[in-house]
Coordinates of N, CA and C in Angstrom, one line a residue:
S7 N -29.2 -103.3 25.4 CA -29.3 -103.0 23.8 C -28.0 -103.6 23.2
E8 N -28.5 -104.2 21.9 CA -27.3 -104.6 20.9 C -26.1 -103.6 20.5
Y9 N -26.4 -102.1 20.9 CA -25.7 -101.2 20.5 C -24.7 -101.4 21.2
V10 N -25.2 -101.9 22.8 CA -24.1 -101.7 24.0 C -23.3 -102.9 23.9
V11 N -24.0 -104.1 23.9 CA -23.6 -105.3 24.3 C -23.6 -106.5 22.9
P12 N -22.8 -107.1 22.1 CA -23.3 -107.7 20.9 C -24.1 -109.1 21.3
K13 N -25.1 -109.3 20.2 CA -26.2 -110.3 20.7 C -25.3 -111.6 21.2
G14 N -26.4 -112.2 22.4 CA -25.7 -113.6 23.2 C -24.6 -113.1 24.1
W15 N -24.3 -111.9 24.2 CA -23.3 -111.3 25.2 C -23.5 -111.9 26.7
N16 N -23.0 -112.7 27.2 CA -23.4 -113.5 28.9 C -22.6 -112.3 30.0
A17 N -23.4 -111.5 30.2 CA -22.8 -111.2 31.6 C -22.4 -112.1 32.8
K18 N -22.6 -112.8 32.5 CA -22.5 -113.8 34.0 C -20.9 -114.6 33.7
K19 N -20.1 -113.7 33.4 CA -18.4 -114.2 33.5 C -18.2 -114.6 34.3
T20 N -16.8 -115.7 34.3 CA -16.3 -116.4 35.4 C -14.9 -116.0 35.8
E21 N -14.4 -115.1 34.6 CA -13.2 -115.0 34.5 C -12.9 -113.5 34.5
F22 N -11.8 -113.1 35.2 CA -11.2 -111.5 35.3 C -10.7 -110.9 33.9
S23 N -11.2 -109.8 33.7 CA -10.4 -109.3 32.8 C -9.1 -108.6 32.8
I24 N -8.3 -108.1 31.9 CA -7.2 -107.7 32.2 C -6.8 -106.7 32.9
P25 N -7.8 -105.4 32.8 CA -7.9 -104.2 33.7 C -8.3 -104.9 34.9
E26 N -9.8 -105.7 34.9 CA -10.0 -106.1 36.6 C -8.6 -106.9 37.3
K27 N -8.1 -107.5 36.5 CA -6.7 -108.2 36.9 C -5.6 -107.0 37.7
Y28 N -5.8 -105.9 36.6 CA -4.4 -105.0 37.2 C -4.7 -104.3 38.8
I29 N -6.6 -104.0 38.5 CA -7.3 -103.2 39.9 C -7.0 -104.3 40.8
I30 N -7.1 -105.5 41.1 CA -6.9 -106.4 41.7 C -5.2 -106.7 42.5
K31 N -4.4 -106.6 41.4 CA -3.0 -106.5 42.0 C -2.6 -105.1 42.4
T32 N -3.1 -104.1 42.1 CA -2.9 -103.1 42.5 C -3.0 -102.7 44.0
E33 N -4.6 -103.0 44.1 CA -5.3 -102.8 45.5 C -4.8 -103.9 46.0
S34 N -4.1 -105.3 46.0 CA -3.7 -105.7 46.9 C -2.2 -105.3 47.9
K35 N -1.8 -104.1 47.5 CA -0.5 -103.6 47.5 C -0.8 -102.7 49.0
S36 N -2.3 -102.2 48.8 CA -3.0 -101.7 50.1 C -3.4 -102.4 51.3
S37 N -2.7 -101.7 52.5 CA -2.5 -102.4 54.0 C -4.6 -102.1 54.5
N38 N -5.2 -101.1 53.6 CA -6.5 -100.8 54.5 C -7.3 -101.9 53.4
K39 N -8.1 -102.8 54.1 CA -8.5 -103.8 53.8 C -10.4 -103.1 54.0
N40 N -10.6 -102.2 54.5 CA -11.8 -101.8 54.7 C -12.1 -100.4 54.1
K41 N -11.6 -100.3 53.0 CA -12.3 -99.1 52.1 C -13.7 -99.1 51.4
K42 N -14.3 -97.6 51.2 CA -15.3 -97.6 50.6 C -15.2 -97.8 49.2
Y43 N -15.7 -98.6 48.6 CA -15.6 -98.7 47.2 C -16.8 -98.9 46.5
L44 N -16.4 -98.2 45.1 CA -18.0 -97.7 44.3 C -17.4 -98.4 43.0
E45 N -18.4 -98.8 42.3 CA -17.9 -99.7 40.9 C -19.1 -99.0 39.9
I46 N -18.8 -98.2 39.2 CA -20.0 -97.9 38.2 C -20.2 -99.0 37.0
G47 N -20.9 -99.6 36.9 CA -21.2 -100.3 35.7 C -20.6 -101.8 36.3
I48 N -21.2 -102.4 37.0 CA -20.8 -103.6 37.8 C -21.1 -104.9 36.9
G49 N -22.3 -104.6 35.9 CA -22.3 -106.0 35.5 C -23.1 -107.1 35.9
S50 N -22.4 -108.1 36.1 CA -22.9 -109.0 36.9 C -22.4 -109.3 38.6
G51 N -21.5 -108.2 38.5 CA -20.7 -107.9 39.8 C -19.7 -108.7 40.4
L52 N -19.2 -109.6 39.1 CA -18.0 -110.5 39.2 C -16.6 -109.7 40.5
L53 N -16.3 -108.5 39.8 CA -15.4 -107.7 40.5 C -15.9 -107.4 42.0
F54 N -16.8 -106.8 41.6 CA -17.9 -106.4 43.2 C -17.6 -106.8 43.9
N55 N -18.0 -108.3 43.7 CA -18.2 -109.4 44.6 C -16.9 -109.9 45.3
Y56 N -16.2 -109.8 44.7 CA -14.5 -110.3 45.0 C -14.2 -109.0 46.2
F57 N -14.4 -108.1 45.6 CA -13.8 -106.9 47.0 C -14.7 -106.9 48.0
K58 N -15.6 -107.0 47.7 CA -16.9 -107.2 49.3 C -16.3 -108.5 49.7
E59 N -15.8 -109.4 49.5 CA -15.3 -110.6 50.1 C -14.4 -110.6 50.7
I60 N -13.5 -109.7 50.2 CA -11.9 -109.3 51.1 C -12.1 -108.7 52.1
G61 N -13.3 -107.5 51.6 CA -13.9 -107.0 53.3 C -14.1 -105.3 52.9
Y62 N -14.0 -105.0 51.7 CA -13.9 -103.5 51.0 C -15.7 -103.3 51.3
N63 N -16.1 -102.3 51.8 CA -17.5 -101.6 51.8 C -18.0 -101.5 51.0
C64 N -18.5 -102.1 49.8 CA -19.1 -102.1 48.2 C -20.4 -101.4 47.8
F65 N -20.6 -100.6 47.1 CA -21.5 -100.0 46.5 C -21.4 -100.1 45.2
G66 N -22.4 -99.8 44.2 CA -22.8 -99.8 43.0 C -23.7 -99.1 41.8
V67 N -23.2 -98.9 41.2 CA -24.1 -98.6 39.8 C -24.6 -99.0 38.6
E68 N -25.9 -99.7 38.5 CA -25.7 -100.5 37.3 C -27.1 -100.5 36.6
P69 N -26.9 -99.9 35.2 CA -28.5 -99.3 34.9 C -29.3 -100.6 34.0
G70 N -28.3 -101.7 34.2 CA -29.0 -102.9 33.2 C -29.5 -103.7 34.4
D71 N -30.0 -104.9 33.9 CA -30.8 -106.2 34.9 C -29.8 -106.8 35.5
W72 N -28.7 -106.8 34.8 CA -27.6 -108.1 35.3 C -27.3 -108.0 37.1
A73 N -27.4 -106.6 37.6 CA -26.9 -106.8 39.2 C -28.5 -106.7 39.8
K74 N -29.6 -107.3 39.2 CA -30.7 -107.6 40.4 C -30.3 -108.2 41.6
G75 N -30.8 -108.1 42.8 CA -30.6 -109.0 43.7 C -29.4 -108.9 44.8
I76 N -28.3 -107.7 43.7 CA -26.8 -107.3 44.3 C -26.9 -106.4 45.5
P77 N -26.6 -106.4 46.8 CA -27.4 -104.9 47.9 C -26.6 -103.7 47.2
N78 N -26.8 -102.7 48.1 CA -26.2 -101.5 47.5 C -25.7 -101.2 46.4
I79 N -27.0 -101.3 45.4 CA -27.0 -100.8 43.8 C -27.9 -100.1 43.6
V80 N -27.4 -99.1 42.7 CA -28.7 -97.9 42.0 C -28.6 -98.1 40.9
Q81 N -29.4 -97.5 40.1 CA -29.4 -97.8 38.7 C -28.6 -96.4 37.9
D82 N -28.6 -95.3 38.6 CA -28.1 -93.8 38.1 C -27.2 -93.5 38.9
I83 N -26.1 -92.9 38.2 CA -25.1 -92.3 39.3 C -25.6 -90.8 39.7
Q84 N -26.8 -90.2 39.1 CA -27.3 -89.4 39.7 C -28.2 -89.6 41.1
D85 N -28.2 -91.3 41.3 CA -29.2 -91.9 42.5 C -28.1 -92.2 43.8
I86 N -26.8 -91.7 43.7 CA -25.6 -92.2 44.9 C -26.4 -92.0 46.2
N87 N -26.7 -90.8 45.9 CA -27.1 -90.1 47.6 C -28.1 -91.3 48.1
E88 N -28.7 -92.0 47.4 CA -29.8 -93.2 48.1 C -29.1 -94.3 48.6
L89 N -27.6 -94.2 48.4 CA -26.9 -95.2 49.0 C -26.6 -95.0 50.8
G90 N -26.9 -93.6 50.6 CA -26.6 -93.0 52.5 C -25.1 -93.1 52.7
E91 N -23.9 -93.0 51.0 CA -22.3 -93.0 51.4 C -21.8 -91.7 50.4
D92 N -21.2 -91.3 51.0 CA -20.0 -90.8 50.0 C -18.8 -90.7 50.0
N93 N -18.0 -89.6 49.5 CA -16.7 -89.8 49.7 C -16.0 -91.0 49.9
F94 N -16.4 -92.0 48.9 CA -15.4 -93.3 48.8 C -14.1 -93.3 48.5
D95 N -13.3 -94.6 48.7 CA -11.9 -94.3 48.8 C -11.5 -95.0 47.5
V96 N -12.3 -95.8 46.7 CA -11.7 -96.0 45.2 C -13.1 -96.6 44.6
I97 N -12.8 -96.1 43.4 CA -13.9 -95.7 42.3 C -13.5 -96.5 41.2
V98 N -14.2 -97.7 40.6 CA -13.9 -98.1 39.3 C -15.0 -97.9 38.2
L99 N -14.3 -97.6 37.2 CA -15.3 -96.9 36.0 C -14.7 -98.0 34.7
A100 N -15.0 -99.0 34.8 CA -14.3 -100.1 33.7 C -15.3 -100.5 32.6
D101 N -14.9 -99.7 31.3 CA -15.9 -99.8 29.9 C -16.8 -99.0 29.9
V102 N -17.0 -98.3 30.7 CA -17.9 -96.6 31.2 C -17.9 -95.8 30.1
L103 N -16.9 -95.2 30.3 CA -17.0 -93.8 29.6 C -17.0 -93.9 28.1
E104 N -16.9 -94.8 27.2 CA -17.2 -94.8 26.0 C -18.6 -94.8 25.5
H105 N -19.3 -94.9 26.8 CA -21.0 -95.0 26.6 C -21.6 -94.0 26.9
V106 N -20.8 -93.4 27.5 CA -22.1 -92.0 28.4 C -22.0 -90.6 27.2
E107 N -23.0 -89.9 27.6 CA -23.2 -89.0 26.3 C -21.8 -87.8 26.5
D108 N -21.7 -87.4 28.1 CA -20.6 -86.6 27.9 C -20.0 -86.8 29.2
P109 N -18.8 -87.3 28.5 CA -17.7 -87.6 29.6 C -16.9 -86.9 30.7
L110 N -16.9 -85.6 30.1 CA -16.2 -84.5 31.0 C -17.3 -84.2 31.9
L111 N -18.4 -84.1 31.7 CA -19.9 -84.0 32.8 C -19.6 -85.1 33.8
F112 N -19.4 -86.6 33.3 CA -19.5 -87.8 34.1 C -18.3 -87.8 35.0
V113 N -17.0 -87.4 34.7 CA -15.6 -87.4 35.5 C -16.2 -86.3 36.4
K114 N -16.5 -84.9 36.4 CA -16.9 -84.2 37.0 C -17.8 -84.6 38.2
R115 N -18.7 -85.4 37.9 CA -19.2 -86.4 38.8 C -18.7 -86.8 39.8
V116 N -18.1 -87.8 39.2 CA -17.1 -88.8 40.4 C -16.2 -88.2 41.0
S117 N -15.5 -86.6 40.2 CA -14.7 -86.4 41.3 C -15.3 -85.5 42.4
G118 N -16.7 -85.3 42.3 CA -17.5 -84.9 43.7 C -17.7 -85.6 44.3
I119 N -17.5 -87.3 44.5 CA -17.7 -88.2 45.3 C -16.6 -88.9 45.7
I120 N -15.6 -88.1 45.3 CA -13.8 -88.9 46.1 C -13.1 -87.8 46.3
N121 N -12.9 -87.1 47.5 CA -12.3 -86.2 48.0 C -10.6 -86.8 48.0
I122 N -10.3 -87.6 48.9 CA -9.0 -88.5 48.7 C -9.1 -89.8 48.5
G123 N -8.3 -90.3 47.4 CA -8.3 -91.8 46.7 C -8.0 -92.5 45.6
T124 N -8.7 -93.2 45.1 CA -7.9 -94.0 43.6 C -9.3 -94.2 43.0
V125 N -9.2 -94.0 41.9 CA -10.4 -94.3 40.6 C -9.4 -95.1 39.4
Y126 N -9.7 -96.2 39.3 CA -9.5 -96.8 37.8 C -10.3 -96.9 36.7
A127 N -10.0 -96.8 35.5 CA -10.8 -96.4 34.2 C -10.4 -97.5 33.1
C128 N -10.9 -98.0 32.1 CA -10.8 -98.5 31.3 C -11.8 -98.2 30.0
F129 N -10.9 -98.1 28.7 CA -11.7 -97.6 27.7 C -11.2 -97.4 26.8
P130 N -11.6 -97.5 25.5 CA -11.1 -97.8 24.3 C -10.3 -96.5 23.8
S131 N -8.9 -96.9 23.2 CA -7.9 -95.9 22.8 C -8.3 -96.0 21.3
N132 N -7.8 -94.6 20.6 CA -7.9 -94.4 19.1 C -6.6 -94.0 18.5
Q133 N -5.4 -94.6 19.5 CA -4.2 -94.3 19.0 C -3.4 -96.0 18.7
S134 N -4.2 -97.3 19.5 CA -3.3 -98.2 18.9 C -2.9 -98.5 17.2
L135 N -2.2 -99.5 16.9 CA -2.3 -99.9 15.3 C -3.3 -100.2 14.9
R136 N -4.2 -100.5 15.4 CA -5.3 -101.4 15.1 C -6.2 -100.7 14.8
A137 N -6.6 -99.2 15.6 CA -7.2 -98.1 15.1 C -6.7 -97.4 14.1
L138 N -5.6 -97.6 14.2 CA -4.8 -96.3 13.0 C -5.1 -97.1 11.6
L139 N -4.7 -98.3 11.6 CA -5.0 -99.1 10.4 C -6.6 -99.8 10.0
G140 N -7.2 -99.6 11.2 CA -8.5 -100.1 10.7 C -9.3 -98.9 10.3
K141 N -9.5 -97.7 11.0 CA -10.0 -96.7 11.4 C -11.7 -97.3 11.4
E142 N -12.5 -97.4 10.2 CA -14.0 -97.5 10.4 C -14.5 -99.2 11.1
R143 N -13.6 -99.8 10.4 CA -13.3 -101.4 10.6 C -13.0 -101.7 12.1
L144 N -12.4 -101.1 12.5 CA -12.0 -101.2 14.2 C -13.3 -102.1 15.0
R145 N -12.7 -102.8 15.6 CA -13.7 -104.0 16.3 C -14.1 -103.3 17.3
M146 N -13.6 -102.0 17.9 CA -14.3 -101.2 19.2 C -15.4 -100.1 18.4
I147 N -15.5 -100.0 17.1 CA -16.3 -99.3 16.4 C -17.9 -99.9 16.9
R148 N -18.5 -99.3 17.6 CA -20.2 -100.1 17.8 C -20.9 -99.0 17.5
P149 N -21.6 -98.2 16.7 CA -22.0 -97.0 16.7 C -23.6 -97.0 17.5
F150 N -23.4 -96.0 17.9 CA -24.6 -95.9 19.3 C -24.2 -96.6 20.3
G151 N -23.3 -97.4 20.6 CA -23.0 -98.2 21.7 C -22.0 -97.0 22.2
H152 N -20.7 -97.4 21.6 CA -19.3 -96.5 21.7 C -19.4 -95.3 21.4
L153 N -19.7 -94.1 21.9 CA -20.0 -92.9 21.5 C -18.3 -92.1 21.7
H154 N -17.5 -92.6 22.4 CA -15.9 -92.1 22.6 C -15.1 -93.0 22.4
F155 N -13.9 -92.0 21.6 CA -12.3 -93.2 21.5 C -11.5 -92.1 22.3
F156 N -10.5 -92.5 23.2 CA -9.5 -91.4 23.6 C -8.0 -91.7 23.6
S157 N -7.8 -90.3 23.3 CA -6.4 -90.2 23.2 C -5.4 -90.1 24.2
K158 N -4.3 -90.2 24.0 CA -3.7 -90.1 25.7 C -3.5 -88.7 25.6
K159 N -3.7 -87.6 24.9 CA -4.2 -86.1 25.3 C -5.8 -85.8 25.7
S160 N -6.3 -86.6 25.3 CA -7.8 -86.3 25.2 C -8.1 -87.2 26.9
L161 N -7.2 -88.3 27.0 CA -7.8 -88.5 28.2 C -7.0 -87.7 29.8
S162 N -5.9 -87.3 29.2 CA -4.9 -86.2 30.0 C -5.8 -85.2 30.4
I163 N -6.2 -84.6 29.3 CA -7.5 -83.0 29.8 C -8.6 -83.8 30.7
L164 N -8.9 -85.1 30.2 CA -10.3 -85.0 30.9 C -10.2 -85.4 32.6
F165 N -9.2 -86.1 33.0 CA -9.1 -86.5 34.2 C -8.0 -85.4 34.9
K166 N -7.5 -84.8 34.2 CA -6.6 -83.6 35.1 C -7.5 -82.2 35.2
S167 N -8.5 -81.8 34.4 CA -9.5 -80.9 34.4 C -10.2 -81.5 35.3
N168 N -10.4 -82.6 36.0 CA -11.2 -82.9 37.1 C -10.5 -83.0 38.6
G169 N -9.1 -82.5 38.8 CA -8.6 -83.0 39.7 C -7.8 -84.1 40.1
F170 N -7.6 -85.1 39.0 CA -7.4 -86.1 39.2 C -5.8 -85.9 38.6
E171 N -5.0 -86.8 39.4 CA -3.5 -87.4 38.9 C -3.4 -88.4 38.5
I172 N -3.1 -88.6 36.7 CA -2.8 -90.0 36.4 C -1.8 -90.6 37.1
K173 N -1.7 -91.6 37.9 CA -0.3 -92.4 38.6 C 0.1 -93.4 37.5
S174 N -0.7 -94.1 36.8 CA -0.2 -95.0 35.9 C -1.0 -94.7 34.3
L175 N -0.4 -95.3 33.3 CA -1.4 -95.3 32.0 C -0.8 -96.5 31.4
I176 N -1.2 -97.6 31.1 CA -1.0 -98.7 30.4 C -2.1 -99.2 29.2
K177 N -1.4 -100.0 28.2 CA -2.8 -100.6 27.4 C -3.1 -102.0 28.2
T178 N -4.4 -102.4 27.7 CA -4.8 -103.4 28.7 C -3.9 -105.0 28.0
D179 N -3.3 -105.1 26.8 CA -3.1 -106.1 26.3 C -1.7 -105.9 26.0
L180 N -0.6 -105.3 27.1 CA 0.7 -105.2 27.5 C 0.8 -105.7 28.5
L181 N 1.9 -106.7 28.4 CA 2.3 -107.6 29.5 C 3.9 -107.5 29.6
K182 N 4.4 -107.1 30.7 CA 5.6 -107.1 30.8 C 6.3 -108.2 31.4
F183 N 7.6 -108.6 30.3 CA 8.1 -109.6 30.5 C 9.7 -109.3 31.6
R184 N 10.2 -110.8 31.9 CA 11.3 -110.7 32.3 C 12.3 -111.0 31.1
L185 N 13.3 -110.1 30.8 CA 14.2 -110.4 29.5 C 14.7 -111.5 29.6
K186 N 15.4 -112.4 30.6 CA 15.6 -113.8 30.3 C 15.0 -114.3 30.2
N187 N 13.3 -114.3 30.0 CA 12.5 -115.3 29.7 C 12.1 -115.1 28.1
F188 N 11.6 -114.0 28.3 CA 11.9 -113.4 26.7 C 12.6 -114.3 25.8
F189 N 13.7 -114.0 25.6 CA 14.9 -114.8 24.7 C 14.8 -115.8 25.0
R190 N 14.5 -116.6 25.9 CA 14.5 -118.0 26.1 C 14.0 -119.1 24.8
P191 N 15.0 -119.9 24.3 CA 14.2 -120.7 23.0 C 13.4 -121.5 23.8
P192 N 12.4 -122.7 23.6 CA 12.3 -122.8 21.9 C 11.1 -121.4 21.5
Y193 N 10.8 -120.8 22.6 CA 9.5 -120.0 22.3 C 9.7 -118.0 21.9
F194 N 10.9 -117.9 21.5 CA 11.2 -116.7 21.3 C 10.4 -116.1 20.3
I195 N 10.3 -116.7 19.0 CA 9.7 -116.1 18.2 C 8.0 -115.8 18.4
G196 N 7.4 -116.8 19.3 CA 6.3 -116.7 19.5 C 6.0 -115.2 20.5
R197 N 6.6 -115.3 21.5 CA 6.8 -114.4 22.2 C 7.2 -113.3 21.3
L198 N 8.0 -112.9 20.7 CA 8.1 -111.7 20.2 C 6.8 -111.0 19.0
I199 N 6.5 -112.1 18.4 CA 5.0 -111.7 17.4 C 3.9 -111.7 18.4
W200 N 3.7 -111.7 19.6 CA 2.9 -111.6 20.5 C 2.9 -110.9 21.5
F201 N 4.3 -110.3 21.9 CA 4.6 -108.8 22.6 C 4.2 -107.3 21.1
F202 N 4.6 -107.5 19.9 CA 4.3 -106.6 19.2 C 3.0 -106.6 18.8
G203 N 2.4 -107.5 18.6 CA 1.0 -107.5 18.6 C 0.1 -106.5 19.5
Q204 N 0.7 -107.6 20.7 CA -0.5 -106.5 21.8 C 0.2 -105.5 22.4
H205 N 1.4 -104.8 22.4 CA 2.1 -103.7 22.4 C 1.4 -102.5 21.4
F206 N 1.5 -103.0 20.0 CA 1.1 -102.0 19.1 C -0.4 -102.0 19.0
Q207 N -1.1 -103.1 19.5 CA -2.4 -103.0 18.6 C -3.6 -102.8 19.5
G208 N -3.0 -103.1 21.2 CA -3.5 -103.1 22.3 C -4.5 -101.5 22.2
D209 N -5.6 -102.0 22.0 CA -7.3 -101.0 21.8 C -7.6 -100.1 22.9
Q210 N -7.4 -100.7 23.9 CA -8.0 -100.2 25.4 C -6.5 -99.2 26.4
W211 N -7.1 -98.2 27.1 CA -6.3 -98.1 28.0 C -6.9 -98.6 29.5
I212 N -5.9 -98.6 30.5 CA -6.0 -99.0 31.5 C -5.2 -97.6 32.2
V213 N -6.3 -96.6 32.7 CA -5.7 -95.7 34.0 C -6.0 -95.7 35.4
H214 N -4.6 -95.3 36.0 CA -4.8 -95.4 37.5 C -4.7 -94.2 37.8
L215 N -5.6 -93.9 38.5 CA -5.8 -92.1 38.5 C -5.9 -92.2 40.3
I216 N -5.2 -91.0 40.8 CA -5.6 -90.3 42.3 C -5.9 -89.2 42.5
K217 N -6.5 -88.6 43.5 CA -6.9 -87.7 44.0 C -6.5 -87.4 45.5
E218 N -5.7 -86.3 45.7 CA -5.4 -86.1 47.0 C -6.1 -84.7 47.4

């Protein structure tokens, strides 16, 4: 539906998004390369295939047509039992929660299929400078597509009430600099403008959750 993705949008992307890079970097620190991985909303499977190639046992949920031909995929979270697996080690929810009718019920279902492990999620923030100034003109406002926007308080309630601990909470556009490089000429002014814009205008959260 064009309410969900813009006309002409191509799911066959070739580059990882900032949240996906964060997930890859964080998971690379783990010594266990044989985890049970579930991605809900895999799109064309770029991230899914990456983890499959490095040895993760990968499963997915994708209601769209993009994932046709990829093994171990179902179309609905309620059909996960058809995969023959439960109690996943890693679950990824990339750009999903803003689309579902009931995020609280959705996260409750996710909590039921992970006893001890990690969840990564990214979704729109309503607390960025861009959101506060743009209001209904915010680029993330897509009626009938994006149903929900989250503050730090609301996302904390959403996850903590379902047994998750927030290990890390960042904005997708925020990049950490080494201080000595930040002030090094001749790019200082450009870096300053870029940092200010990304830090205060970043309009998505990346949430790193653990359940123990």
